[in-house]
Every structure is written in C-alpha cells, then in structure tokens.
Short mmCIF file of C-alpha atoms in Angstrom, two decimals:
data_model
loop_
_atom_site.label_atom_id
_atom_site.label_comp_id
_atom_site.label_asym_id
_atom_site.label_seq_id
_atom_site.Cartn_x
_atom_site.Cartn_y
_atom_site.Cartn_z
CA UNK A 124 34.95 -43.25 -17.06
CA UNK A 125 32.20 -40.60 -17.14
CA UNK A 126 29.71 -40.05 -14.55
CA UNK A 127 31.24 -42.03 -11.58
CA UNK A 128 29.70 -41.01 -8.25
CA UNK A 129 31.93 -38.29 -6.57
CA UNK A 130 31.21 -36.70 -3.06
CA UNK A 131 28.63 -34.33 -4.60
CA UNK A 132 25.46 -35.74 -6.15
CA UNK A 133 27.66 -36.89 -9.08
CA UNK A 134 25.57 -35.54 -11.75
CA UNK A 135 28.46 -33.54 -13.56
CA UNK A 136 28.46 -34.45 -17.38
CA UNK A 137 31.81 -34.48 -19.53
CA UNK A 138 32.80 -31.94 -22.00
CA UNK A 139 30.40 -29.94 -24.27
CA UNK A 140 27.92 -32.09 -26.24
CA UNK A 141 27.88 -31.61 -30.01
CA UNK A 142 24.78 -30.57 -31.79
CA UNK A 143 23.76 -32.40 -34.82
CA UNK A 144 22.63 -30.49 -37.64
CA UNK A 145 19.35 -31.41 -39.51
CA UNK A 146 21.51 -31.78 -42.68
CA UNK A 147 24.09 -33.96 -40.73
CA UNK A 148 21.36 -36.25 -39.17
CA UNK A 149 19.50 -36.87 -42.55
CA UNK A 150 23.04 -37.60 -44.30
CA UNK A 151 23.71 -40.31 -41.43
CA UNK A 152 20.55 -41.89 -42.10
CA UNK A 153 21.28 -44.38 -45.01
CA UNK A 154 18.26 -46.66 -45.68
CA UNK A 155 18.21 -49.73 -48.16
CA UNK A 156 16.78 -47.50 -50.83
CA UNK A 157 20.07 -45.32 -50.59
CA UNK A 158 22.43 -48.18 -51.03
CA UNK A 159 24.54 -47.77 -54.22
CA UNK A 160 25.55 -51.12 -55.95
CA UNK A 161 29.21 -50.93 -57.27
CA UNK A 162 29.56 -53.89 -59.92
CA UNK A 163 33.12 -52.61 -60.94
CA UNK A 164 34.38 -52.17 -57.41
CA UNK A 165 37.23 -54.78 -57.50
CA UNK A 166 39.76 -56.53 -59.89
CA UNK A 167 37.85 -59.86 -59.99
CA UNK A 168 34.44 -58.54 -61.25
CA UNK A 169 34.92 -60.18 -64.81
CA UNK A 170 36.24 -63.52 -63.79
CA UNK A 171 33.52 -65.94 -64.83
CA UNK A 172 32.76 -67.15 -61.05
CA UNK A 173 32.40 -63.72 -59.79
CA UNK A 174 30.39 -62.10 -62.34
CA UNK A 175 27.12 -60.40 -60.68
CA UNK A 176 28.74 -59.64 -57.37
CA UNK A 177 27.96 -56.23 -55.92
CA UNK A 178 29.88 -53.91 -53.44
CA UNK A 179 28.45 -51.18 -51.38
CA UNK A 180 30.22 -48.23 -49.48
CA UNK A 181 28.04 -46.56 -46.87
CA UNK A 182 30.33 -44.99 -44.40
CA UNK A 183 33.76 -43.88 -44.39
CA UNK A 184 36.51 -43.11 -47.04
CA UNK A 185 35.66 -46.42 -48.83
CA UNK A 186 37.74 -49.21 -49.81
CA UNK A 187 36.89 -49.95 -53.38
CA UNK A 188 39.50 -50.14 -56.38
CA UNK A 189 37.06 -48.31 -58.53
CA UNK A 190 37.90 -44.53 -58.99
CA UNK A 191 34.25 -43.83 -59.62
CA UNK A 192 33.00 -45.56 -56.31
CA UNK A 193 29.87 -43.93 -54.48
CA UNK A 194 30.03 -43.67 -50.81
CA UNK A 195 26.82 -42.23 -49.01
CA UNK A 196 28.92 -40.87 -46.12
CA UNK A 197 32.49 -40.28 -46.61
CA UNK A 198 33.12 -38.65 -43.16
CA UNK A 199 36.05 -40.42 -41.48
CA UNK A 200 34.83 -42.51 -38.56
CA UNK A 201 38.11 -44.47 -37.89
CA UNK A 202 36.34 -47.51 -39.83
CA UNK A 203 34.58 -48.07 -43.07
CA UNK A 204 31.02 -49.57 -43.29
CA UNK A 205 30.05 -51.47 -46.35
CA UNK A 206 28.20 -54.44 -47.48
CA UNK A 207 28.55 -57.15 -50.27
CA UNK A 208 25.77 -59.08 -52.26
CA UNK A 209 25.74 -61.54 -54.92
CA UNK A 210 23.85 -64.39 -56.58
CA UNK A 211 23.93 -67.87 -55.39
CA UNK A 212 26.85 -69.53 -56.38
CA UNK A 213 29.10 -66.44 -57.10
CA UNK A 214 32.46 -65.98 -55.45
CA UNK A 215 34.31 -63.20 -53.99
CA UNK A 216 37.95 -64.22 -54.59
CA UNK A 217 40.85 -64.46 -52.16
CA UNK A 218 42.25 -61.25 -50.96
CA UNK A 219 44.07 -59.68 -47.98
CA UNK A 220 43.59 -56.76 -45.62
CA UNK A 221 46.15 -55.14 -43.25
CA UNK A 222 43.28 -53.96 -40.95
CA UNK A 223 40.43 -55.83 -39.28
CA UNK A 224 37.50 -56.73 -41.53
CA UNK A 225 34.54 -57.98 -39.74
CA UNK A 226 31.47 -59.55 -41.58
CA UNK A 227 27.80 -59.38 -40.39
CA UNK A 228 25.47 -61.72 -41.94
CA UNK A 229 21.81 -60.52 -41.89
CA UNK A 230 20.65 -62.87 -44.71
CA UNK A 231 21.33 -65.93 -46.59
CA UNK A 232 24.08 -68.58 -46.15
CA UNK A 233 27.86 -68.11 -46.84
CA UNK A 234 30.76 -70.10 -47.06
CA UNK A 235 34.06 -68.58 -46.28
CA UNK A 236 37.49 -69.61 -47.62
CA UNK A 237 40.72 -68.69 -46.00
CA UNK A 238 43.91 -69.29 -47.44
CA UNK A 239 45.61 -68.39 -50.79
CA UNK A 240 43.55 -71.08 -52.70
CA UNK A 241 40.65 -71.44 -49.96
CA UNK A 242 42.37 -74.32 -48.05
CA UNK A 243 40.10 -73.77 -44.83
CA UNK A 244 36.19 -73.34 -45.02
CA UNK A 245 33.63 -72.27 -42.75
CA UNK A 246 30.04 -71.55 -43.10
CA UNK A 247 28.03 -68.56 -41.61
CA UNK A 248 24.42 -67.88 -41.51
CA UNK A 249 22.00 -65.12 -40.28
CA UNK A 250 22.71 -62.97 -37.38
CA UNK A 251 26.39 -64.15 -37.19
CA UNK A 252 29.54 -62.19 -37.00
CA UNK A 253 32.95 -63.34 -38.57
CA UNK A 254 35.92 -61.36 -37.63
CA UNK A 255 38.57 -62.39 -40.35
CA UNK A 256 42.15 -62.21 -39.12
CA UNK A 257 44.52 -59.86 -40.79
CA UNK A 258 47.15 -60.90 -43.05
CA UNK A 259 45.34 -63.79 -44.26
CA UNK A 260 43.71 -64.53 -47.52
CA UNK A 261 40.17 -64.74 -47.47
CA UNK A 262 37.12 -64.87 -50.11
CA UNK A 263 33.79 -66.06 -49.79
CA UNK A 264 30.79 -67.73 -51.76
CA UNK A 265 26.99 -67.29 -51.62
CA UNK A 266 25.65 -70.76 -50.81
CA UNK A 267 22.15 -69.58 -49.94
CA UNK A 268 19.56 -67.41 -51.78
CA UNK A 269 20.25 -64.61 -54.28
CA UNK A 270 19.01 -62.00 -51.57
CA UNK A 271 22.00 -62.87 -49.38
CA UNK A 272 23.35 -59.97 -47.60
CA UNK A 273 26.74 -59.16 -45.66
CA UNK A 274 27.45 -55.95 -44.11
CA UNK A 275 31.22 -55.39 -43.52
CA UNK A 276 33.26 -53.08 -40.88
CA UNK A 277 36.65 -52.44 -42.05
CA UNK A 278 39.12 -50.82 -39.60
CA UNK A 279 41.14 -47.52 -40.02
CA UNK A 280 40.25 -44.55 -42.26
CA UNK A 281 43.38 -45.77 -44.31
CA UNK A 282 43.19 -49.63 -44.65
CA UNK A 283 46.42 -50.13 -46.53
CA UNK A 284 44.41 -51.37 -49.49
CA UNK A 285 43.68 -54.70 -50.86
CA UNK A 286 46.31 -57.57 -51.82
CA UNK A 287 44.95 -60.18 -54.25
CA UNK A 288 46.17 -63.84 -54.33
CA UNK A 289 48.61 -64.30 -57.32
CA UNK A 290 46.22 -66.53 -59.32
CA UNK A 291 43.37 -63.88 -59.14
CA UNK A 292 45.75 -61.28 -60.66
CA UNK A 293 46.50 -63.77 -63.37
CA UNK A 294 42.90 -64.42 -63.99
CA UNK A 295 41.90 -61.00 -63.83
CA UNK A 296 44.54 -60.00 -66.54
CA UNK A 297 42.99 -62.55 -68.88
CA UNK A 298 39.76 -60.44 -68.61
CA UNK A 299 41.57 -57.44 -69.55
CA UNK A 300 41.70 -55.83 -66.11
CA UNK A 301 44.95 -54.96 -64.16
CA UNK A 302 46.37 -53.06 -61.10
CA UNK A 303 48.07 -49.79 -61.23
CA UNK A 304 50.97 -49.29 -58.78
CA UNK A 305 48.29 -47.28 -56.57
CA UNK A 306 46.19 -50.45 -56.55
CA UNK A 307 43.40 -49.07 -58.63
CA UNK A 308 42.11 -51.08 -61.42
CA UNK A 309 42.55 -50.12 -65.01
CA UNK A 310 41.78 -51.46 -68.48
CA UNK A 311 44.66 -50.47 -70.70
CA UNK A 312 43.13 -52.12 -74.12
CA UNK A 313 46.36 -53.52 -74.83
CA UNK A 314 48.81 -55.53 -72.43
CA UNK A 315 50.45 -52.96 -70.49
CA UNK A 316 54.09 -52.77 -69.82
CA UNK A 317 55.33 -55.16 -66.99
CA UNK A 318 56.60 -51.99 -64.89
CA UNK A 319 53.01 -50.26 -64.96
CA UNK A 320 51.02 -52.99 -63.16
CA UNK A 321 51.12 -54.76 -59.77
CA UNK A 322 53.19 -57.88 -60.01
CA UNK A 323 52.07 -61.16 -58.06
CA UNK A 324 53.39 -61.62 -54.68
CA UNK A 325 56.60 -63.85 -54.75
CA UNK A 326 56.68 -67.46 -53.12
CA UNK A 327 59.12 -65.66 -50.47
CA UNK A 328 56.61 -63.37 -49.48
CA UNK A 329 53.71 -65.60 -49.52
CA UNK A 330 55.57 -67.82 -47.11
CA UNK A 331 55.40 -65.03 -44.63
CA UNK A 332 51.78 -64.59 -44.68
CA UNK A 333 49.84 -65.65 -41.54
CA UNK A 334 47.89 -68.81 -40.86
CA UNK A 335 45.42 -70.13 -38.48
CA UNK A 336 44.29 -73.59 -37.43
CA UNK A 337 40.42 -74.56 -38.01
CA UNK A 338 39.95 -74.26 -34.10
CA UNK A 339 41.48 -70.69 -34.22
CA UNK A 340 39.33 -69.45 -37.05
CA UNK A 341 36.14 -70.79 -35.24
CA UNK A 342 37.10 -68.67 -32.19
CA UNK A 343 36.74 -65.57 -34.67
CA UNK A 344 33.02 -66.57 -35.30
CA UNK A 345 30.23 -65.46 -33.08
CA UNK A 346 26.96 -67.25 -33.94
CA UNK A 347 23.58 -66.64 -32.57
CA UNK A 348 23.75 -69.15 -29.78
CA UNK A 349 27.08 -67.53 -28.70
CA UNK A 350 25.58 -64.37 -27.68
CA UNK A 351 25.41 -63.70 -24.01
CA UNK A 352 23.01 -61.04 -23.36
CA UNK A 353 22.62 -59.15 -20.52
CA UNK A 354 19.75 -57.00 -19.08
CA UNK A 355 22.28 -55.22 -16.66
CA UNK A 356 24.43 -53.65 -19.43
CA UNK A 357 23.35 -50.18 -19.16
CA UNK A 358 22.99 -48.02 -16.05
CA UNK A 359 19.40 -46.86 -17.51
CA UNK A 360 18.08 -50.49 -17.47
CA UNK A 361 17.29 -50.05 -13.68
CA UNK A 362 14.56 -47.66 -14.78
CA UNK A 363 11.07 -48.57 -16.20
CA UNK A 364 10.72 -48.21 -19.99
CA UNK A 365 14.63 -49.10 -20.26
CA UNK A 366 14.69 -52.85 -21.09
CA UNK A 367 17.39 -53.00 -23.19
CA UNK A 368 19.98 -55.57 -23.60
CA UNK A 369 23.37 -55.95 -24.68
CA UNK A 370 25.56 -58.66 -26.02
CA UNK A 371 29.26 -57.93 -26.67
CA UNK A 372 30.88 -59.40 -29.80
CA UNK A 373 34.30 -57.47 -30.40
CA UNK A 374 36.12 -55.45 -27.87
CA UNK A 375 34.84 -53.98 -24.52
CA UNK A 376 32.13 -51.68 -26.13
CA UNK A 377 29.19 -50.66 -24.48
CA UNK A 378 28.32 -52.80 -21.56
CA UNK A 379 28.39 -51.38 -18.05
CA UNK A 380 27.93 -54.97 -16.56
CA UNK A 381 31.33 -55.87 -15.02
CA UNK A 382 30.60 -59.53 -15.55
CA UNK A 383 30.34 -59.44 -19.35
CA UNK A 384 33.24 -60.59 -21.24
CA UNK A 385 33.45 -60.11 -25.21
CA UNK A 386 34.06 -63.34 -27.30
CA UNK A 387 36.47 -61.61 -29.32
CA UNK A 388 39.24 -59.16 -27.82
CA UNK A 389 41.86 -58.91 -30.30
CA UNK A 390 42.63 -55.17 -31.43
CA UNK A 391 40.26 -53.86 -34.18
CA UNK A 392 40.08 -50.17 -33.76
CA UNK A 393 36.16 -50.58 -33.07
CA UNK A 394 33.97 -52.56 -30.93
CA UNK A 395 30.83 -54.53 -32.08
CA UNK A 396 27.95 -55.22 -29.93
CA UNK A 397 24.42 -56.42 -30.50
CA UNK A 398 21.66 -54.60 -28.72
CA UNK A 399 18.12 -55.61 -28.16
CA UNK A 400 15.09 -53.49 -26.95
CA UNK A 401 11.89 -54.65 -25.66
CA UNK A 402 8.63 -53.23 -27.26
CA UNK A 403 8.58 -49.57 -26.37
CA UNK A 404 11.83 -49.54 -24.40
CA UNK A 405 14.79 -47.47 -25.09
CA UNK A 406 18.54 -46.76 -23.96
CA UNK A 407 17.72 -43.42 -22.34
CA UNK A 408 19.37 -40.13 -23.23
CA UNK A 409 23.46 -40.60 -23.28
CA UNK A 410 26.19 -39.80 -25.43
CA UNK A 411 29.92 -40.87 -26.24
CA UNK A 412 32.97 -39.43 -27.60
CA UNK A 413 33.42 -41.83 -30.46
CA UNK A 414 31.63 -42.09 -33.82
CA UNK A 415 28.92 -44.61 -33.76
CA UNK A 416 27.19 -46.62 -36.27
CA UNK A 417 23.88 -48.72 -35.95
CA UNK A 418 23.05 -51.42 -38.41
CA UNK A 419 19.45 -52.01 -37.93
CA UNK A 420 18.09 -55.53 -37.82
CA UNK A 421 14.75 -56.83 -37.08
CA UNK A 422 12.04 -54.82 -35.66
CA UNK A 423 11.36 -50.85 -35.70
CA UNK A 424 13.58 -48.40 -34.24
CA UNK A 425 13.33 -44.83 -33.35
CA UNK A 426 16.48 -42.72 -33.43
CA UNK A 427 16.81 -39.34 -31.60
CA UNK A 428 19.94 -36.95 -31.24
CA UNK A 429 19.92 -33.55 -29.43
CA UNK A 430 17.82 -32.24 -26.69
CA UNK A 431 15.14 -29.56 -26.26
CA UNK A 432 14.03 -27.72 -29.26
CA UNK A 433 16.96 -29.18 -31.28
CA UNK A 434 15.71 -32.54 -30.90
CA UNK A 435 15.83 -34.57 -34.19
CA UNK A 436 13.91 -37.91 -34.28
CA UNK A 437 13.54 -40.43 -37.29
CA UNK A 438 12.20 -44.24 -37.70
CA UNK A 439 14.49 -45.65 -40.28
CA UNK A 440 13.40 -48.83 -41.84
CA UNK A 441 14.97 -52.11 -41.02
CA UNK A 442 18.17 -52.82 -42.71
CA UNK A 443 19.21 -49.02 -42.54
CA UNK A 444 22.73 -47.91 -41.33
CA UNK A 445 22.80 -44.98 -39.08
CA UNK A 446 25.75 -42.84 -38.33
CA UNK A 447 25.89 -40.64 -34.95
CA UNK A 448 28.57 -38.15 -34.67
CA UNK A 449 30.77 -38.39 -31.60
CA UNK A 450 29.88 -36.21 -28.61
CA UNK A 451 26.05 -36.19 -29.74
CA UNK A 452 23.26 -36.87 -27.28
CA UNK A 453 21.34 -39.97 -28.56
CA UNK A 454 18.76 -42.44 -27.64
CA UNK A 455 17.62 -45.47 -29.13
CA UNK A 456 14.19 -46.82 -28.71
CA UNK A 457 12.16 -49.96 -30.02
CA UNK A 458 9.04 -48.28 -31.85
CA UNK A 459 7.02 -51.25 -32.87
CA UNK A 460 4.89 -53.91 -31.14
CA UNK A 461 7.72 -56.29 -31.05
CA UNK A 462 11.38 -56.13 -30.00
CA UNK A 463 13.98 -54.49 -32.01
CA UNK A 464 17.88 -55.52 -32.43
CA UNK A 465 20.75 -53.97 -34.01
CA UNK A 466 24.44 -54.16 -34.62
CA UNK A 467 26.45 -51.28 -32.83
CA UNK A 468 29.89 -50.24 -34.06
CA UNK A 469 31.65 -47.85 -31.89
CA UNK A 470 35.06 -46.40 -32.54
CA UNK A 471 38.02 -46.85 -30.26
CA UNK A 472 39.93 -49.78 -28.58
CA UNK A 473 38.83 -49.22 -24.89
CA UNK A 474 35.62 -49.69 -23.29
CA UNK A 475 33.22 -47.15 -24.52
CA UNK A 476 32.88 -44.33 -21.91
CA UNK A 477 28.98 -43.48 -21.60
CA UNK A 478 27.79 -40.03 -20.55
CA UNK A 479 24.27 -40.24 -19.15
CA UNK A 480 21.77 -37.45 -19.08
CA UNK A 481 21.45 -35.74 -15.68
CA UNK A 482 17.78 -37.09 -15.52
CA UNK A 483 18.96 -40.64 -16.16
CA UNK A 484 21.51 -40.03 -13.42
CA UNK A 485 19.15 -38.75 -10.75
CA UNK A 486 16.47 -41.43 -11.60
CA UNK A 487 19.18 -44.08 -11.37
CA UNK A 488 20.56 -42.73 -7.90
CA UNK A 489 16.90 -42.79 -6.59
CA UNK A 490 16.83 -46.46 -7.63
CA UNK A 491 19.70 -46.90 -5.87
CA UNK A 492 22.30 -47.44 -8.75
CA UNK A 493 25.34 -45.54 -10.05
CA UNK A 494 28.49 -46.01 -11.97
CA UNK A 495 31.64 -46.59 -10.53
CA UNK A 496 35.17 -45.24 -11.42
CA UNK A 497 35.71 -47.93 -13.65
CA UNK A 498 32.56 -47.38 -15.77
CA UNK A 499 30.47 -50.11 -14.47
CA UNK A 500 26.95 -50.15 -12.82
CA UNK A 501 27.20 -50.34 -9.00
CA UNK A 502 24.99 -50.02 -5.91
CA UNK A 503 25.02 -46.32 -4.68
CA UNK A 504 25.54 -47.78 -1.10
CA UNK A 505 28.92 -48.99 -2.05
CA UNK A 506 29.72 -45.87 -4.19
CA UNK A 507 29.04 -43.51 -1.24
CA UNK A 508 31.24 -45.38 1.15
CA UNK A 509 34.53 -43.60 0.14
#
C-alpha cells in the first residue's frame, strides 16, 4: 500500500495526481434539486400497485429500461449510483440482477421481498444498508411515509440488465408494455409477434435461481446498531482537527485500522463505508486510485479537491451525491456546528490504498505514527526497526 515507511523519511507519494477541472468538479456535485425523476424507467410502471414509483440515475451508464433516461453524470465508475422513491404502499416488483445491488435507506420504512413471489420478507429503516445477493428476485414496498428514499449502488458498468419474474412480464403486457430482445421497454399499440418480445423464464430456468435462508439474508443487512465505528481508522486521526470515524459496511474499504472487519465481505466490485466527522474535523488531504462517490447524510460537509491555486471547494447540501475522480487530491470536512456523516462508495475489490499528503505524513511521523507495508496505521518505533 502507498506511504509505508521506508529507510528514508517515507514521504514519497504514489504516481502523478489528477487535477480536477472546475467543470468536472461541478458536474460531480449532484444536489437533490438536480435529481431527475424517471417515472417510465421500468417495465412495471403501469401495473396498478406500482403506479407512482420514480427512479433516479445519478452516476454511471445507468440501468433504466427507458431509452430516454436522464443520467446526471454518465462517466463510468465501475458501479452505478441511483435512487428510488415512491408513495406509501407502492410496490417495486420482483426482478433480478447479475451484479451486486446495494440499497442505502436514508428516509422512511421499507419492506423488501425476496423470491419470485416475495416469499421472504425483511424490513429496513433509516441508516440501514441492504446488499441483495445476486441471482435472486427482489422487490420492495414503501411501508412508511411518502417521502421515503432509497439510494442504490449497482455493480459494474455493464450490469447485464434486469430480469423480471414471469408474472410481472404477464401483468405488464396487460398494460400494453413489453420488452424487446435487448430488454428495453416498448409499447407496440397492438400485441406484438411472440418472437419480438422477451418470453418469461421457464420453470427449468427458475429452478436454477439461487435461494437463501432468512438468517442468510439478515447477514446481508447492516443496521445502525451493527455499525462498528473506529476513531483510529485513518492515519490523519492522530492529529488535532482530524476527528473522523469510519465504520466499514461492505469490503475492506477505507479503514487503516487493522482490527476492523467489514460485516459483508462478498465480492461487489466496490466497497461501502460510513464516515462520521466531528464538528470542524476533516479527513486531511489524501488521494486514492479508484473512483469514489459520497452520499452526504446528516450535517454539513465541505468537499475540496486539488491543491494550491487549483484548489476547489464546495459545501453541497445534505442528501447530495458527490463524485471524486480517481487520483485526485481530496479532503472532506464537517463544516457545521454538529457532526456530519456520509456513505462512501469506492471502486475496486481490494482494500483502498490511501496516499496521504506529505504534510499529513510528516505530522503523523512527528506524533509517532506511520503506515505499515500492509496499509495499516502503526507506531513509527515498530516501522523503523527493519
């Protein structure tokens, strides 16, 4: 990992940093007012129990079945970030993905149904993350207020598309909507020839779809009480003004605390962490080599990229989605009177390699700390012995 202490002062950074242009910085800040609701995104939008649902595509190529979908930032990240909202009682019908699908509930109460006919049920609420296993049918219902909100992270730039449960295809056809062979939705006006639409999955194929026990599904949920925060997760936290905590959720992500273990370790193609900054505290200047997205939660955040005269700073409102390009210098700081929290999605399967600025490295060294060859925070006394 970057910045392990070597026989010299150990201050050599990695490869060349990426400078973020003002245009890219602005494009990567997607505030709630910029979210674009798509009410025609998927096949089931006209089924009575699903009327009123809205989908949003913020980052990545997008996964909508609507050819006219709007995506705020189409730049490939190796994953897609979107969201779903719908009134109380409205249902998103059973469908299946080949790549990881992670839901982050920020508002409301939701019932998730797993199985072709929703045979298994589980409830999630605010500040809960649910990583739905691949190759299972899943759907969900808004059981709380009408302003319920789910952010989603879907693995891969090419997700392989969406497969619907057979009864959903049949009900959609009754509303006049069908799927072309490329899985886009179309409305033919008349019943189309059978060979021009996607046919339902056969019983033999359905028998090969994966299944999980209730206990196994519960292990895919990380609720607020399941988060294990560490105040020692970043090298910078040994310094004054850097009181930032990390709670890993999926994958080995950002934490440089070797004692931390993520609750979910199955391959996703990205990691997910909660971060929490105390008032006025920040991460300190660092960079990573993967695309990164922040979903801003409660509190006020200041987001800065680049250094020196090229530094760019913004204070997006709560609920914003922020994309920071791979290789860019960045720092995130709580800008309000209270703490600030956020969900961080970082591309890649391995633990994230953090390259700290020379200033952070020198100050941490003076405080007696560095980063070992495995990328974890460690006492300088031990690192110097080899």
